[in-house]
DNA sequence: ACGGCTAGAACT
DNA sequence: TAGTTCTAG
């Protein structure tokens, strides 16, 4: 039964691995003299000694905390070693930490599905590995048990801190008459201990881990014994653990939702939640969050480990606090250029190393306006299609900024005069790139199934500096004449072995709604690639004209209104679509196999009619391309032993990173079956290589959050300042 | 008008 | 989709 996942019984083995004060460790590896000393990583030395972003455990003993200033840290711990975070382009540069994180991920991904949860945390689904171990070399059969595993903390084992703790753990790990679930966890603990030793050996980094039946508990456990230790949560100790656990300790409940639970429902521990019915919690917090709360009170969390080794977005930002706020367009331009340079560089290496392309550029800013009582009005975020090339990103970001500034100024009904200081200041700027998709699209399993095996990638690979041909930017005013004609688009050229092969990367997100005219949007948000339908050869680095004219118009009136005080903030918890343990209904229609559908189906019926041919062409090109070395590895093994620079089966095997399945999701109405009507069991009939992908796609979706607004106490989530 | 920077997710 | 908001480390 490879497909049908047990959703009720939590027989899964999930681990959460957390690097110990990671930035400090990275610096200590660079400077081994610092090992063992109280150390902190600090950024921006200039003001009050800079602010701490990581603190070693030696320093924590002295009471040094993250969020202290360097000077404060010196006071409580005069011996503390403060290491500066690297600076590039006048801002903190976290690249060394990012690549350190990648080193770790590449090791941790060896034994099971791995999800990069942050720069220094991962989740692992070790269920299969644990089951295999239990079947082949169960702990009780081992002569010696890994010492690192014996040092595990096992919650609920009596005498955990006593003299015989180790003996107890050894017994627990290798007990042959234990609960099956515990045996699986024991195997998980052995595997994690092994992995942690490998991480230490290969990277010199220590980490802590939690091993449990689901993500929530694993995460909880990994923080319980640090540094360099691991904690197991046997099924039988879940109840006792949660009973007295302060509600705010739970992930997602550390903020306003947790506060609301405390002050509105009097819930102080997770156990206190048990007295509330699911309905009651739904009334208070909406269906999804209500159900989620009901479940976590019982230690239930069905969230899947996602199988994603790479980040889903990249960003670069900087704050300009108080007096350093930016007061001129020129200074904004300057900093935006720095941020965009960094972003562009990172996008380029993501493309080089992972063959991924980002599709959306977003600009965020913070601003104040003097003389206004509510002087911290929101500066609106703006986004647009992302064009590769540093200069284009800089241009586009600047245009987004200008568009945002117009809105922002509009709310004050005042005018900017040129670039002069006008009572406003920018206190924060950031640019980010998101909607990152694997490329080419033909490498996903479903498409492979239709197109046959991908050819191996060419061995020698050119530098990709010239892969992405700069598209000639059209001025926004020119763009209008192209409205609706965005069929083919971002023209990205990849070199083949001998000749260059052109690819049009499908970005359905932008192709979807043809009924909407471009005029509905701020033209400055439209990049040239939206309008192009031919290969652009030339770059003209600066927007010729147009940008000024287009920025002036059309920002809608509704933006001018100040947010009303009674606006509500609603909550929903993450990943409920995958995680609902209690489900209200299930359909058992759709008995016909979808296999026959696949067999007889022309792949082009995946697409919307208008685009079918063009995109199909791209997919064929992609599949036939000799330009992509990663295609074979992408398509093969379920587990990944390489660095995340290579695209991984996990990414393509699940839905999110895979452009093909993204297409399918978006185009699902072109299927002849409704998703809800497909009997999940028919997936078993599919070829194994595409089962997982289809399965992911068929998973139950979250219910629309129909909060009963009247009875909701969501108003307690109003921003504090508005209360 | 100070914690900075980055990332993920959900909702509308 | 674009934009906002929350959360976390």
XYZ file of C-alpha atoms (C1' of nucleotides) in Angstrom:
744
model
C 0.000 0.000 0.000
C 2.431 2.612 -1.056
C -0.100 5.326 -1.448
C -2.777 5.135 1.150
C -1.264 7.031 3.991
C -2.495 6.158 7.424
C -4.101 9.361 8.426
C -5.585 8.339 11.691
C -3.121 6.250 13.567
C 0.020 8.211 13.961
C 2.476 5.543 13.202
C 4.694 8.005 11.491
C 8.162 8.789 12.663
C 8.886 12.462 12.371
C 11.966 14.314 13.467
C 12.679 17.958 13.876
C 16.298 18.985 13.783
C 17.385 22.311 15.051
C 20.899 23.674 14.775
C 22.242 25.035 18.040
C 22.836 28.790 17.925
C 23.617 28.289 14.306
C 25.194 31.563 13.313
C 27.557 31.292 16.239
C 28.573 27.834 15.167
C 29.241 29.009 11.659
C 31.498 31.726 13.000
C 33.199 29.346 15.377
C 33.951 26.991 12.569
C 35.514 29.871 10.719
C 37.408 30.916 13.827
C 38.028 27.818 15.912
C 39.609 29.871 18.675
C 36.140 30.949 19.594
C 34.948 27.471 20.355
C 33.931 27.039 23.930
C 33.969 30.762 24.609
C 30.905 32.838 25.300
C 30.215 34.175 21.857
C 27.538 36.112 20.052
C 27.000 37.197 16.490
C 26.209 40.829 16.195
C 25.172 43.033 13.346
C 25.820 46.703 12.860
C 28.415 47.450 15.407
C 27.863 51.163 15.225
C 24.958 51.750 17.543
C 25.182 50.536 21.121
C 27.416 47.741 20.026
C 25.048 46.406 17.413
C 22.286 43.907 17.991
C 22.745 40.260 18.762
C 21.313 37.743 16.406
C 22.773 34.581 17.880
C 24.167 33.712 21.285
C 26.279 30.728 22.239
C 25.191 28.529 25.103
C 28.216 29.572 27.113
C 27.077 33.166 26.842
C 23.490 32.304 27.651
C 24.645 31.140 31.049
C 25.494 34.736 31.812
C 22.078 35.879 30.840
C 23.006 37.113 27.422
C 19.949 37.128 25.212
C 19.219 37.535 21.594
C 17.826 40.983 21.132
C 20.306 42.480 23.499
C 22.631 45.151 22.282
C 26.310 44.418 22.103
C 26.912 46.828 24.944
C 24.396 45.164 27.209
C 25.912 41.809 26.489
C 29.315 43.144 27.476
C 27.865 44.305 30.728
C 26.459 40.984 31.777
C 29.292 38.999 30.272
C 32.456 41.063 29.878
C 34.337 38.184 28.312
C 31.856 37.719 25.543
C 33.267 37.462 22.066
C 31.265 39.494 19.637
C 31.571 38.509 16.018
C 30.282 40.747 13.293
C 27.927 39.373 10.753
C 29.486 39.774 7.317
C 28.523 42.929 5.496
C 28.105 43.331 1.771
C 26.702 46.311 -0.055
C 26.248 48.099 3.207
C 23.966 45.494 4.682
C 24.109 42.249 6.571
C 25.037 39.359 4.347
C 23.705 36.030 5.509
C 25.090 33.949 2.696
C 27.584 32.070 4.795
C 24.782 30.970 7.080
C 22.620 29.997 4.180
C 25.242 27.787 2.718
C 25.989 26.326 6.112
C 22.331 25.456 6.322
C 22.474 23.800 2.940
C 25.365 21.632 4.042
C 23.276 20.382 6.892
C 20.179 19.818 4.811
C 22.087 17.761 2.317
C 23.145 15.406 5.071
C 19.829 15.227 6.850
C 17.994 14.474 3.638
C 19.764 11.151 3.289
C 17.422 9.063 5.338
C 13.996 10.239 4.404
C 11.867 13.018 3.162
C 13.251 16.311 4.333
C 11.687 19.705 4.648
C 13.778 22.790 5.109
C 11.782 24.699 7.682
C 14.189 27.593 8.009
C 17.802 28.424 7.525
C 18.719 26.146 10.421
C 15.801 23.783 10.966
C 14.441 20.808 9.136
C 11.727 18.256 9.492
C 12.305 14.666 8.493
C 9.823 11.938 7.772
C 11.672 8.835 8.827
C 8.708 6.497 8.768
C 9.982 4.329 5.966
C 13.500 4.173 7.269
C 12.266 3.295 10.727
C 9.989 0.586 9.424
C 12.764 -0.874 7.382
C 15.078 -0.881 10.353
C 12.462 -2.478 12.527
C 11.959 -5.195 9.979
C 15.580 -5.840 9.179
C 17.757 -4.826 12.088
C 15.574 -4.019 15.054
C 17.299 -2.416 18.022
C 16.918 -5.499 20.149
C 19.046 -7.397 17.694
C 21.936 -4.992 17.943
C 25.002 -5.832 19.939
C 25.757 -2.243 20.710
C 23.556 0.729 20.476
C 24.843 4.016 19.265
C 26.044 5.961 22.264
C 24.501 9.116 20.918
C 21.124 7.417 20.825
C 21.535 6.235 24.380
C 21.988 9.807 25.423
C 18.480 10.514 24.162
C 15.924 11.934 26.494
C 12.805 9.847 26.436
C 9.854 11.699 27.849
C 7.988 9.769 30.458
C 10.747 7.335 31.234
C 10.885 7.265 34.957
C 14.068 8.439 36.480
C 14.973 10.353 33.426
C 17.632 12.366 35.121
C 18.686 9.733 37.528
C 21.855 7.760 37.609
C 20.378 4.957 35.627
C 19.021 7.195 32.986
C 21.227 5.763 30.309
C 20.397 2.221 31.280
C 16.736 3.082 31.129
C 17.085 4.571 27.717
C 19.057 1.609 26.472
C 16.299 -0.627 27.685
C 13.609 1.503 26.195
C 15.319 1.644 22.853
C 15.814 -2.063 22.569
C 12.787 -3.351 24.373
C 11.316 -6.131 22.354
C 7.902 -6.152 23.937
C 7.205 -2.499 23.482
C 4.308 -0.907 21.710
C 4.863 -1.006 17.975
C 4.718 2.756 17.797
C 7.407 3.048 20.426
C 9.595 0.631 18.570
C 9.277 2.773 15.508
C 10.233 5.822 17.496
C 13.185 3.958 18.928
C 14.342 3.232 15.408
C 13.787 6.885 14.583
C 15.940 7.861 17.524
C 18.734 5.609 16.322
C 18.533 7.037 12.840
C 18.497 10.602 14.069
C 21.434 9.962 16.364
C 23.305 8.622 13.395
C 22.372 11.593 11.268
C 23.417 14.039 13.934
C 26.771 12.343 14.199
C 27.205 12.608 10.485
C 26.311 16.255 10.557
C 28.895 16.828 13.262
C 31.524 14.868 11.447
C 30.982 16.461 8.079
C 30.182 20.015 9.076
C 31.441 20.412 12.652
C 28.002 21.646 13.602
C 25.996 20.306 16.501
C 22.257 20.140 16.482
C 19.379 19.064 18.648
C 16.463 16.948 17.591
C 13.035 15.823 18.560
C 11.572 12.499 17.502
C 7.841 11.981 17.694
C 4.802 10.868 15.746
C 4.123 14.204 14.153
C 5.703 17.506 13.306
C 4.210 19.470 16.115
C 5.479 17.105 18.791
C 8.841 16.691 17.145
C 9.310 20.431 17.049
C 8.288 20.717 20.651
C 10.717 18.024 21.650
C 13.702 19.338 19.772
C 13.679 22.435 21.904
C 13.482 20.608 25.185
C 17.060 19.534 25.547
C 19.674 21.689 23.948
C 22.317 21.911 22.810
C 23.458 18.772 21.030
C 20.853 16.436 22.454
C 17.784 14.660 21.272
C 14.418 14.020 22.816
C 11.887 11.342 22.063
C 8.168 11.671 22.695
C 6.603 8.235 23.083
C 2.956 8.064 22.269
C 2.101 7.317 25.852
C 3.629 10.492 27.213
C 1.928 12.913 24.870
C -0.979 13.533 27.158
C 1.131 14.250 30.174
C 3.405 16.477 28.183
C 0.651 18.654 26.823
C -1.413 18.771 29.955
C 0.847 21.182 31.732
C 2.483 22.808 28.757
C 1.967 26.569 28.689
C -0.114 27.363 25.668
C 2.352 29.910 24.412
C 5.038 27.305 24.015
C 3.210 25.736 21.152
C 4.315 26.750 17.735
C 1.855 29.228 16.301
C 0.519 30.128 19.683
C 3.360 32.360 20.753
C 1.638 35.466 19.475
C -1.731 37.057 19.498
C -3.701 33.883 19.081
C -2.066 32.472 22.182
C -2.779 35.672 24.034
C -6.378 35.555 22.975
C -6.694 32.003 24.209
C -5.350 33.056 27.555
C -7.345 36.181 28.050
C -10.552 35.225 26.299
C -10.917 31.580 27.108
C -8.738 31.373 30.172
C -6.606 28.732 28.559
C -3.157 28.652 30.087
C -1.968 25.203 29.220
C -2.576 23.056 26.214
C -4.482 20.758 28.506
C -6.898 23.540 29.307
C -7.994 23.436 25.712
C -9.458 19.979 26.149
C -12.577 21.274 27.810
C -13.706 23.133 24.733
C -15.670 21.450 22.027
C -14.481 21.681 18.498
C -17.563 23.713 17.683
C -16.842 26.181 20.410
C -13.297 26.676 19.216
C -14.576 27.085 15.690
C -17.014 29.691 16.817
C -14.245 31.643 18.394
C -11.544 31.262 15.826
C -13.101 29.984 12.658
C -13.503 26.470 11.358
C -9.944 25.820 10.395
C -8.223 27.295 13.376
C -10.861 25.843 15.652
C -10.306 22.357 14.373
C -6.583 22.839 14.478
C -6.755 23.875 18.115
C -9.003 20.976 18.971
C -6.478 18.640 17.407
C -3.331 20.008 18.921
C -4.877 19.820 22.359
C -4.875 16.088 21.749
C -1.440 15.922 20.275
C -2.840 15.454 16.819
C -1.227 17.077 13.863
C -1.480 15.615 10.427
C 0.793 18.004 8.643
C 3.010 16.267 6.184
C 6.706 16.727 5.914
C 6.867 18.576 2.688
C 9.947 17.335 0.937
C 11.458 20.628 0.017
C 15.123 21.326 0.432
C 15.172 24.830 -0.883
C 13.574 28.071 0.234
C 10.381 29.186 -1.436
C 11.389 32.791 -1.699
C 14.406 35.038 -1.483
C 14.501 38.462 0.013
C 16.852 41.243 0.801
C 16.000 44.096 3.080
C 17.324 46.774 5.346
C 15.921 49.083 7.933
C 16.750 52.714 8.333
C 15.719 53.474 11.855
C 14.718 56.850 13.058
C 17.185 59.510 12.143
C 18.614 57.423 9.372
C 15.350 57.267 7.507
C 15.709 57.899 3.813
C 14.506 61.294 2.798
C 15.202 61.493 -0.878
C 14.316 59.480 -3.896
C 18.004 59.289 -4.672
C 18.837 57.613 -1.404
C 15.973 55.220 -1.871
C 17.248 54.503 -5.317
C 20.696 53.824 -3.966
C 19.574 51.369 -1.332
C 17.098 49.727 -3.588
C 19.921 49.160 -6.003
C 22.004 47.511 -3.313
C 19.158 45.278 -2.229
C 18.335 44.357 -5.788
C 21.923 43.516 -6.521
C 21.965 41.080 -3.690
C 18.636 39.629 -4.675
C 19.670 39.307 -8.266
C 22.835 37.529 -7.282
C 20.929 35.055 -5.198
C 18.380 34.481 -7.921
C 21.168 33.856 -10.333
C 22.760 31.229 -8.172
C 19.424 29.607 -7.525
C 19.017 29.347 -11.252
C 22.541 28.100 -11.797
C 22.481 25.575 -9.030
C 18.884 24.536 -8.817
C 17.418 25.442 -12.161
C 14.698 27.432 -10.534
C 13.119 30.607 -11.746
C 11.316 33.145 -9.629
C 8.280 34.775 -11.111
C 7.230 37.532 -8.804
C 9.079 40.538 -7.501
C 7.698 42.257 -4.439
C 8.709 45.453 -2.756
C 7.973 46.245 0.851
C 8.696 49.498 2.553
C 8.029 51.204 5.809
C 7.590 54.888 6.012
C 6.582 57.664 8.288
C 5.088 60.991 7.505
C 5.727 63.857 9.811
C 2.938 65.933 11.195
C 0.383 63.239 11.016
C -1.025 61.792 14.155
C -1.122 58.330 12.711
C 2.272 58.737 11.252
C 3.004 55.120 10.645
C 0.451 54.456 8.014
C 1.164 51.401 5.984
C 3.301 51.796 2.989
C 1.688 49.397 0.551
C 3.569 46.404 -0.822
C 3.737 46.214 -4.549
C 4.625 43.357 -6.795
C 5.096 42.645 -10.439
C 6.381 39.895 -12.703
C 10.040 39.342 -12.157
C 12.492 39.933 -14.962
C 15.966 38.535 -14.574
C 18.965 40.789 -14.754
C 20.180 43.073 -12.031
C 19.348 46.237 -13.847
C 15.854 45.163 -14.661
C 15.200 44.141 -11.128
C 16.455 47.494 -9.973
C 14.251 49.303 -12.438
C 11.211 47.293 -11.594
C 11.776 47.659 -7.885
C 12.120 51.386 -8.256
C 8.913 51.530 -10.202
C 7.179 49.523 -7.555
C 8.481 51.872 -4.961
C 7.235 54.865 -6.846
C 3.849 53.283 -7.224
C 3.767 52.542 -3.528
C 4.868 56.004 -2.659
C 2.098 57.464 -4.736
C -0.467 55.438 -2.859
C 1.139 56.305 0.387
C 1.251 59.988 -0.349
C -2.219 59.828 -1.693
C -3.490 58.868 1.699
C -2.171 62.170 2.935
C -3.534 64.081 0.034
C -0.241 65.768 -0.365
C 2.096 65.929 -3.266
C 5.611 64.896 -3.740
C 7.615 67.504 -5.383
C 10.357 65.834 -7.274
C 12.680 63.966 -5.012
C 12.752 66.524 -2.271
C 12.217 65.734 1.323
C 8.634 66.437 1.970
C 8.089 65.382 5.492
C 8.289 61.743 4.763
C 10.971 59.225 5.501
C 11.529 55.642 4.531
C 12.456 53.502 7.503
C 12.619 50.148 5.815
C 13.045 48.704 2.362
C 12.979 45.154 1.164
C 12.706 43.344 -2.099
C 11.815 39.726 -2.460
C 11.359 37.141 -5.139
C 8.738 34.478 -4.884
C 6.762 31.966 -6.921
C 9.908 30.072 -7.585
C 9.347 27.186 -9.946
C 11.513 24.405 -11.179
C 12.502 24.684 -14.745
C 12.025 23.316 -17.218
C 8.514 22.207 -16.668
C 8.835 18.920 -18.442
C 10.718 17.247 -15.692
C 7.891 16.494 -13.360
C 6.729 13.008 -13.037
C 3.397 13.399 -14.685
C 4.826 15.028 -17.713
C 7.542 12.452 -17.798
C 4.937 9.793 -17.803
C 3.467 11.234 -20.922
C 6.633 12.173 -22.657
C 8.825 9.290 -21.747
C 12.146 9.331 -20.064
C 13.997 12.593 -20.002
C 17.250 12.529 -21.825
C 20.328 12.844 -19.692
C 21.685 16.237 -19.224
C 24.693 17.464 -20.979
C 27.803 16.907 -19.003
C 29.522 20.161 -19.581
C 27.597 23.154 -18.641
C 28.263 26.656 -19.572
C 28.117 29.407 -17.129
C 24.636 30.677 -17.065
C 25.509 34.275 -17.049
C 24.278 34.529 -20.536
C 21.465 32.106 -20.200
C 18.904 34.613 -19.448
C 18.809 36.964 -22.250
C 17.832 40.323 -21.117
C 14.528 41.140 -22.485
C 14.122 44.557 -23.887
C 12.051 46.454 -21.443
C 9.044 48.077 -22.841
C 7.956 51.177 -21.236
C 4.685 50.801 -19.467
C 3.004 53.017 -21.939
C 3.987 50.727 -24.713
C 2.615 47.861 -22.803
C -0.955 48.729 -23.372
C -0.876 47.895 -26.995
C -0.001 44.375 -26.048
C -2.766 43.834 -23.639
C -4.027 40.336 -23.845
C -1.154 39.169 -25.916
C 0.893 37.565 -23.254
C 0.787 34.106 -24.582
C 4.380 33.300 -24.822
C 6.571 35.004 -22.469
C 9.520 35.155 -20.332
C 12.046 34.403 -22.944
C 14.783 32.619 -21.270
C 17.413 31.027 -23.336
C 19.364 28.083 -22.171
C 22.418 26.896 -23.978
C 22.495 23.403 -25.224
C 25.665 21.527 -25.930
C 26.294 23.022 -29.290
C 23.453 25.276 -29.964
C 21.253 27.422 -27.888
C 17.844 26.122 -27.205
C 15.075 28.446 -26.506
C 12.570 27.886 -23.823
C 9.525 29.752 -23.054
C 8.891 29.244 -19.428
C 5.244 28.873 -18.802
C 3.971 31.100 -16.122
C 0.380 30.298 -15.993
C -0.144 32.514 -13.097
C 0.179 35.368 -15.439
C -1.655 33.833 -18.274
C -4.715 32.888 -16.438
C -7.033 35.719 -16.658
C -7.177 37.114 -20.074
C -10.374 38.884 -19.489
C -8.671 41.365 -17.279
C -7.084 44.110 -19.211
C -3.730 45.439 -18.293
C -5.206 48.803 -17.838
C -6.818 47.579 -14.729
C -3.459 47.426 -13.138
C -0.854 49.921 -12.450
C 1.092 49.790 -15.650
C 4.307 50.211 -13.828
C 3.754 46.789 -12.439
C 3.905 45.164 -15.788
C 7.229 44.006 -16.882
C 8.095 43.680 -20.461
C 7.979 39.950 -20.366
C 4.298 40.149 -19.901
C 3.885 41.632 -23.267
C 6.541 40.034 -25.281
C 5.813 37.353 -27.686
C 9.081 37.284 -29.455
C 12.597 36.866 -28.371
C 14.107 40.005 -27.128
C 17.654 40.561 -28.076
C 18.587 43.900 -26.775
C 18.800 45.445 -23.466
C 18.107 49.003 -22.826
C 18.978 49.402 -19.245
C 16.848 52.309 -18.273
C 13.272 52.885 -18.787
C 13.143 55.348 -21.589
C 10.025 57.167 -20.710
C 6.642 56.138 -19.697
C 7.448 55.355 -16.142
C 6.704 58.788 -14.977
C 3.501 59.114 -16.828
C 2.173 55.802 -15.748
C 2.897 56.286 -12.136
C 0.620 59.154 -11.817
C -2.708 57.716 -12.517
C -5.390 55.518 -11.321
C -4.610 54.513 -7.814
C -7.969 53.784 -6.565
C -9.932 55.721 -4.100
C -10.504 52.925 -1.714
C -6.854 53.037 -0.849
C -7.270 56.471 0.495
C -9.516 55.490 3.260
C -7.931 54.901 6.551
C -8.413 51.413 7.796
C -11.410 51.285 9.983
C -10.921 50.576 13.592
C -13.261 47.685 13.552
C -11.516 45.801 10.816
C -10.998 42.294 11.927
C -8.086 40.006 11.804
C -8.839 36.412 11.245
C -6.748 33.468 11.877
C -6.247 30.173 10.334
C -3.589 27.740 11.114
C -1.148 26.354 8.631
C -1.478 23.344 6.480
C -4.837 22.303 7.621
C -5.563 21.187 4.154
C -3.159 18.394 4.679
C -3.576 18.069 8.315
C -7.167 17.652 9.272
C -7.569 14.603 11.338
C -11.216 14.983 11.807
C -13.044 15.298 8.594
C -16.623 16.048 8.243
C -17.475 14.228 5.114
C -15.968 12.072 2.517
C -17.194 11.330 -0.889
C -17.132 7.878 -2.242
C -18.157 8.611 -5.724
C -15.940 8.566 -8.720
C -15.479 4.866 -8.838
C -14.161 4.829 -12.337
C -10.479 4.584 -12.609
C -8.618 7.643 -13.624
C -6.045 5.405 -15.154
C -8.073 5.031 -18.268
C -8.323 8.740 -18.332
C -4.588 9.052 -18.280
C -4.165 6.413 -20.890
C -6.447 7.950 -23.378
C -5.848 11.500 -22.547
C -3.901 13.747 -24.732
C -1.653 15.686 -22.447
C -2.819 18.875 -23.964
C -6.139 18.478 -22.305
C -4.408 19.453 -19.132
C -4.257 22.888 -20.459
C -6.725 25.459 -21.119
C -7.652 25.352 -24.698
C -6.159 28.594 -25.800
C -2.773 27.842 -24.403
C -2.647 24.196 -24.918
C -0.582 24.113 -28.003
C 1.968 26.656 -27.063
C 2.624 25.127 -23.736
C 2.633 21.649 -25.007
C 5.335 22.693 -27.347
C 7.345 23.996 -24.499
C 7.018 20.826 -22.576
C 8.160 18.776 -25.456
C 11.071 21.041 -25.947
C 11.883 20.795 -22.340
C 11.712 17.084 -22.319
C 13.892 16.838 -25.353
C 16.316 19.414 -24.273
C 19.853 18.347 -23.762
C 20.479 21.352 -21.673
C 19.502 20.096 -18.279
C 21.663 17.741 -16.400
C 19.342 17.462 -13.513
C 16.526 15.913 -15.381
C 17.612 12.380 -14.810
C 18.155 12.783 -11.134
C 14.977 14.719 -10.795
C 13.033 11.908 -12.181
C 14.534 9.040 -10.352
C 15.120 8.252 -6.739
C 12.692 8.913 -3.959
C 15.460 9.968 -1.684
C 18.028 12.529 -2.252
C 21.613 12.249 -1.332
C 22.946 15.266 -3.020
C 23.222 18.833 -2.098
C 20.162 20.927 -2.521
C 21.811 22.653 -5.386
C 20.412 19.815 -7.400
C 16.720 19.734 -7.824
C 15.370 16.917 -5.827
C 12.787 14.267 -6.229
C 11.118 15.513 -3.134
C 10.511 18.764 -4.789
C 9.142 17.302 -7.877
C 7.430 14.484 -6.150
C 5.162 16.707 -4.198
C 3.077 19.433 -5.495
C 4.532 22.717 -4.609
C 7.817 22.963 -6.341
C 6.572 21.418 -9.492
C 5.396 23.603 -12.205
C 3.538 20.897 -13.962
C 1.382 20.068 -11.055
C 0.955 23.723 -10.468
C -0.445 23.962 -13.905
C -2.714 21.116 -13.263
C -3.938 22.605 -10.083
C -4.718 25.797 -11.747
C -6.332 24.170 -14.645
C -8.190 21.509 -12.826
C -11.438 22.401 -14.391
C -10.181 21.089 -17.653
C -10.175 17.637 -16.181
C -13.216 15.661 -16.746
C -13.337 14.633 -13.128
C -13.792 16.832 -10.177
C -11.150 16.292 -7.601
C -13.646 15.666 -4.875
C -15.253 12.940 -6.845
C -12.199 10.854 -7.387
C -11.956 7.872 -5.142
C -8.523 8.184 -3.600
C -7.922 4.504 -3.928
C -7.780 4.658 -7.673
C -4.450 6.324 -7.328
C -3.163 2.870 -6.586
C -3.766 2.007 -10.156
C -1.457 4.657 -11.399
C 2.116 3.967 -12.248
C 4.140 4.238 -9.091
C 6.260 7.059 -10.366
C 3.389 9.455 -10.469
C 1.371 8.211 -7.560
C 2.838 10.517 -5.047
C 2.299 13.558 -7.122
C -1.278 12.741 -7.877
C -1.818 11.841 -4.269
C -0.605 15.189 -3.134
C -2.926 16.797 -5.529
C -5.886 14.801 -4.356
C -5.393 15.514 -0.688
C -8.343 17.065 0.997
C -8.410 20.761 0.886
C -9.052 23.094 3.688
C -12.547 24.272 4.130
C -13.325 27.833 3.375
C -13.134 29.756 6.536
C -16.677 30.704 7.177
C -16.276 32.332 10.492
C -19.456 33.363 12.098
C -18.429 36.892 12.322
C -20.932 37.973 14.861
C -19.918 35.513 17.461
C -16.259 35.626 16.732
C -13.881 37.003 19.231
C -11.485 37.700 16.487
C -11.638 41.341 17.367
C -9.172 40.572 20.084
C -6.644 40.198 17.360
C -6.777 43.795 16.477
C -3.363 45.312 16.432
C -2.490 46.390 19.910
C -2.276 50.010 19.037
C -5.829 50.022 17.841
C -7.304 48.695 21.003
C 11.026 56.739 16.047
C 14.732 51.182 17.159
C 15.630 44.810 17.004
C 17.347 43.393 12.066
C 16.658 40.324 8.738
C 14.586 36.606 6.613
C 11.133 33.319 5.622
C 6.564 30.844 5.549
C 1.708 30.874 5.526
C -3.210 32.206 5.313
C -6.828 35.214 3.989
C -9.314 38.329 1.054
C -3.441 38.001 -8.171
C -1.940 41.289 -5.249
C -1.674 42.944 -0.887
C -1.960 42.423 4.163
C -1.071 40.300 8.375
C 0.775 37.095 11.601
C 4.471 34.079 13.307
C 9.092 32.570 14.352
C 14.014 32.450 15.205
